[in-house]
PDB file of C-alpha atoms in Angstrom:
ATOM      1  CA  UNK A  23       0.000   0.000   0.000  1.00  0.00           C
ATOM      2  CA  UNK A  24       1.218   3.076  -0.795  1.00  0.00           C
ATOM      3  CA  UNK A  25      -0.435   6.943  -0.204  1.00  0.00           C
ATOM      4  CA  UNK A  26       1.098  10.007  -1.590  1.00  0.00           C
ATOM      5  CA  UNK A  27      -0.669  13.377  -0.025  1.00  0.00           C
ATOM      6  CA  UNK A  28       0.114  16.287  -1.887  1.00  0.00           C
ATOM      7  CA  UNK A  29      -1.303  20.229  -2.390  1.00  0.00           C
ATOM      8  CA  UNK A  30      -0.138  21.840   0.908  1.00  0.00           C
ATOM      9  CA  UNK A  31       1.625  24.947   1.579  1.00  0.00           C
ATOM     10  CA  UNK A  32       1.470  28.493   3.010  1.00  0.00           C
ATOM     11  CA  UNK A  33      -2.168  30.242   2.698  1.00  0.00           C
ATOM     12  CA  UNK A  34      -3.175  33.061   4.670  1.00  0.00           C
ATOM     13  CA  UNK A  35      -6.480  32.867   6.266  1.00  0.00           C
ATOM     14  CA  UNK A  36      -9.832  32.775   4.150  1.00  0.00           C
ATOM     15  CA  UNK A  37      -8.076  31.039   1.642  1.00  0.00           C
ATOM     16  CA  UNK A  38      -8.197  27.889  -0.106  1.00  0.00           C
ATOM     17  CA  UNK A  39      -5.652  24.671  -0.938  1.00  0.00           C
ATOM     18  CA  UNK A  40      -6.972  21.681  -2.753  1.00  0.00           C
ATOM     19  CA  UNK A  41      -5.299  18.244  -1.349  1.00  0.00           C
ATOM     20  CA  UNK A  42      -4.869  15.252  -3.493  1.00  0.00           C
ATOM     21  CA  UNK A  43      -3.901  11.743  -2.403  1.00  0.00           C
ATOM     22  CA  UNK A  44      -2.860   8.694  -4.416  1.00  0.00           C
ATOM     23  CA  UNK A  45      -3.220   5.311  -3.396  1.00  0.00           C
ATOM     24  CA  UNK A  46      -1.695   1.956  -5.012  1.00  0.00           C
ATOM     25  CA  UNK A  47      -1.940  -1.633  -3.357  1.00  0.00           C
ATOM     26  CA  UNK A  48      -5.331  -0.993  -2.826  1.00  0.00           C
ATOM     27  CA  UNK A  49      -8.754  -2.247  -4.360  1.00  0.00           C
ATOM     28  CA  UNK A  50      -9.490   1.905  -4.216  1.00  0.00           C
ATOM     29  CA  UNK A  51     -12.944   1.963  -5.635  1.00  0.00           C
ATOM     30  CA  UNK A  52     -13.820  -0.820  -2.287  1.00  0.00           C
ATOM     31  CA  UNK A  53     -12.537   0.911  -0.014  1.00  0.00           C
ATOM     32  CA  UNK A  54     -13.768   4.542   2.291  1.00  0.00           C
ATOM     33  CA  UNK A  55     -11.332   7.281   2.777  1.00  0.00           C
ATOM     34  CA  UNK A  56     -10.301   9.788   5.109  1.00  0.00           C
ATOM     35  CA  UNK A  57      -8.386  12.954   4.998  1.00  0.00           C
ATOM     36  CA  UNK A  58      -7.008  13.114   8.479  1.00  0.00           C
ATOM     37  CA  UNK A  59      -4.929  15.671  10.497  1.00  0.00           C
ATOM     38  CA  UNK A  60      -2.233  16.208  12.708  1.00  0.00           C
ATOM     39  CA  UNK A  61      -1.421  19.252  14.715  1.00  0.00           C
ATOM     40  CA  UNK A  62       1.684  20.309  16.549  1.00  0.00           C
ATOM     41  CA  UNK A  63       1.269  18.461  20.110  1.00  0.00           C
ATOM     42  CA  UNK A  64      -1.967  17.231  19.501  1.00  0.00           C
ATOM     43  CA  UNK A  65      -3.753  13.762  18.278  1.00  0.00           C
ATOM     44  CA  UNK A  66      -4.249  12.638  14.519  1.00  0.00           C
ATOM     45  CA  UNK A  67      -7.910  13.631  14.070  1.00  0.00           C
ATOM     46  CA  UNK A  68     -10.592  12.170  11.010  1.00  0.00           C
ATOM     47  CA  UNK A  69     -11.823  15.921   9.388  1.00  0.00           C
ATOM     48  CA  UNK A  70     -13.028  14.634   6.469  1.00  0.00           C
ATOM     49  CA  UNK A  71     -14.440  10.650   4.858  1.00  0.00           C
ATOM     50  CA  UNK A  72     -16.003   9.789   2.023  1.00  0.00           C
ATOM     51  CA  UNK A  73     -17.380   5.981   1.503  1.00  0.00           C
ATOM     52  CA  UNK A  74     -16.957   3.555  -1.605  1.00  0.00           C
ATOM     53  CA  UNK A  75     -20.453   5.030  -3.292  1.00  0.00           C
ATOM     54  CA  UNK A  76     -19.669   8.947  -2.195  1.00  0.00           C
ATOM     55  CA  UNK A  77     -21.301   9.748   0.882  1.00  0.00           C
ATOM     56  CA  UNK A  78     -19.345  11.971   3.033  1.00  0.00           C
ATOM     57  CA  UNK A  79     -19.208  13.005   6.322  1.00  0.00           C
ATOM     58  CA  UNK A  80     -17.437  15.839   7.803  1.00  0.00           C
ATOM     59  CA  UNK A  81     -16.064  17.102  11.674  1.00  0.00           C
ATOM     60  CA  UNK A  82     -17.905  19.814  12.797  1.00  0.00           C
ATOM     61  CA  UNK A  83     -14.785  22.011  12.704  1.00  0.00           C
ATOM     62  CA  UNK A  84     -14.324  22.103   9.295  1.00  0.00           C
ATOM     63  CA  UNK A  85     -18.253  21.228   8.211  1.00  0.00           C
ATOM     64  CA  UNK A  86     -19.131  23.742   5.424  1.00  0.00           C
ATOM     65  CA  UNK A  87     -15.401  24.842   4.890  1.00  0.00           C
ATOM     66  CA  UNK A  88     -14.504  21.506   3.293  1.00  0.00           C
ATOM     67  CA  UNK A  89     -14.882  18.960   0.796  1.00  0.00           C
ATOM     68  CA  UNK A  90     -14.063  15.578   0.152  1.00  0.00           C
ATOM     69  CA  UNK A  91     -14.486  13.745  -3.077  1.00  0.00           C
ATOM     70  CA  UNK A  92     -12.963  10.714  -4.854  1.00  0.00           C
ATOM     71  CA  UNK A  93     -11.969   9.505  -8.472  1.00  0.00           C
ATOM     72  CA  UNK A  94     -11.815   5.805  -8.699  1.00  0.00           C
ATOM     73  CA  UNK A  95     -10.626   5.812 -12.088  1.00  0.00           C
ATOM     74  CA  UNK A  96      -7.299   7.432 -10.709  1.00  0.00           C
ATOM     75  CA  UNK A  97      -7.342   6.441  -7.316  1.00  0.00           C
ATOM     76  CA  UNK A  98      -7.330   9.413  -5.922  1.00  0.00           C
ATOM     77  CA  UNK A  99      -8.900  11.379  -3.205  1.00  0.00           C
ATOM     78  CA  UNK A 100      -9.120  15.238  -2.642  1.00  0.00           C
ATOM     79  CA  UNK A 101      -9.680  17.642   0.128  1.00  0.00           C
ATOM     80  CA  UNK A 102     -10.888  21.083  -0.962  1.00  0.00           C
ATOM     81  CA  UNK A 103     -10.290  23.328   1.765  1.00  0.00           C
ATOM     82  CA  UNK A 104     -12.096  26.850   1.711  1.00  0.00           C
ATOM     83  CA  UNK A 105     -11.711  29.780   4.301  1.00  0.00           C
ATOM     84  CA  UNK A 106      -8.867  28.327   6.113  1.00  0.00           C
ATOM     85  CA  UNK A 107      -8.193  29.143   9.645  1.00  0.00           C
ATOM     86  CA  UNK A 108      -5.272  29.492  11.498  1.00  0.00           C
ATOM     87  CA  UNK A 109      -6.263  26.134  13.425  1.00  0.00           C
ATOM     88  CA  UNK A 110      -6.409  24.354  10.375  1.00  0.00           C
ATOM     89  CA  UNK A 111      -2.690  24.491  10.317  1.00  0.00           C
ATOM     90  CA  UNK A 112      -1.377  20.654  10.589  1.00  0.00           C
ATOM     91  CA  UNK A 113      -0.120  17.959   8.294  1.00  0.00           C
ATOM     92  CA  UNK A 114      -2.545  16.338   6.748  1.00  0.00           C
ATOM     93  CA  UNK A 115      -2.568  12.932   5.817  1.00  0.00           C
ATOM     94  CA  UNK A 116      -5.184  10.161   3.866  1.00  0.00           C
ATOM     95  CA  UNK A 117      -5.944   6.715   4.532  1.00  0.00           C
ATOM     96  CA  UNK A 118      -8.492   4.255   4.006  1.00  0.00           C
ATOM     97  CA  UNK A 119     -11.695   4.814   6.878  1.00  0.00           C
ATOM     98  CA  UNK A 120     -10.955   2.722   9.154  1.00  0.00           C
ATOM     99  CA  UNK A 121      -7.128   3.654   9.117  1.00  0.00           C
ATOM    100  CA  UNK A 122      -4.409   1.085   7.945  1.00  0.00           C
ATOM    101  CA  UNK A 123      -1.726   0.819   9.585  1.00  0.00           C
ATOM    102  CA  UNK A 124       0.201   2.437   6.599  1.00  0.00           C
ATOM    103  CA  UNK A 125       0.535   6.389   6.390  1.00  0.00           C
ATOM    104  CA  UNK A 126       1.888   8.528   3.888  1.00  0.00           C
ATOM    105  CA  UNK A 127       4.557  11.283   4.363  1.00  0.00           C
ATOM    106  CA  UNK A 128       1.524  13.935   4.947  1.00  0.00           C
ATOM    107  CA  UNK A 129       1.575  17.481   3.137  1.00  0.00           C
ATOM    108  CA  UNK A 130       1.904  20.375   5.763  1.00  0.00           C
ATOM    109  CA  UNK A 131      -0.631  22.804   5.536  1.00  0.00           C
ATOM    110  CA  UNK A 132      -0.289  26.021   7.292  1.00  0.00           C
ATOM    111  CA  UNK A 133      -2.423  28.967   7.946  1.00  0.00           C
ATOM    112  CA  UNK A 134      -1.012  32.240   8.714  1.00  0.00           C
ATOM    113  CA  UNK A 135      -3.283  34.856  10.626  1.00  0.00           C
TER     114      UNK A 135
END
């Protein structure tokens, strides 16, 4: 199994980043994914799933900010991240929903104020 996350950077707040992730090794179009995060000192946290047919679900932090969608045909999941916050600064990382034990390398997102 391998994930590649990729799409962060610096973006001050109210602006956007769209995050991709690739995944190989896996039967992709079976499987749910998650965009999850991790903060400076703090736990990985799920902000963002979508399931094998499309339905999503979202933490209420980043509910109506973000958006999670999928292309089986290239294995690939996205995070489109609207009116960032300063809080929203972490690396963020995808995985299958429940989480493998495999991560990727994560793509740092940071929001400056």
């Amino acid at each position: 199994v391998q994930l590649v996350e990729s799409g962060g950077g610096l973006v001050q707040a109210g602006g956007s980043l769209r995050l991709a992730c690739a995944a190989s090794g896996i039967i992709f179009s079976s499987n749910a994914m998650g965009w999850y995060r991790q903060a400076p000192g703090r736990q990985r946290e799920l902000v963002a799933s979508i399931t094998s047919s499309g339905f999503t679900n979202y933490a209420p932090s980043v509910k109506g900010r973000f958006t999670i969608s999928r292309d089986n045909a290239k294995n690939t999941v996205y995070l489109q991240m609207n009116s960032l916050k300063p809080e929203d600064t972490a690396v963020y990382y995808c995985n299958t929903n429940p989480y493998s034990r495999v991560w990727g390398q994560g793509t740092l997102v940071t929001v400056s104020s």
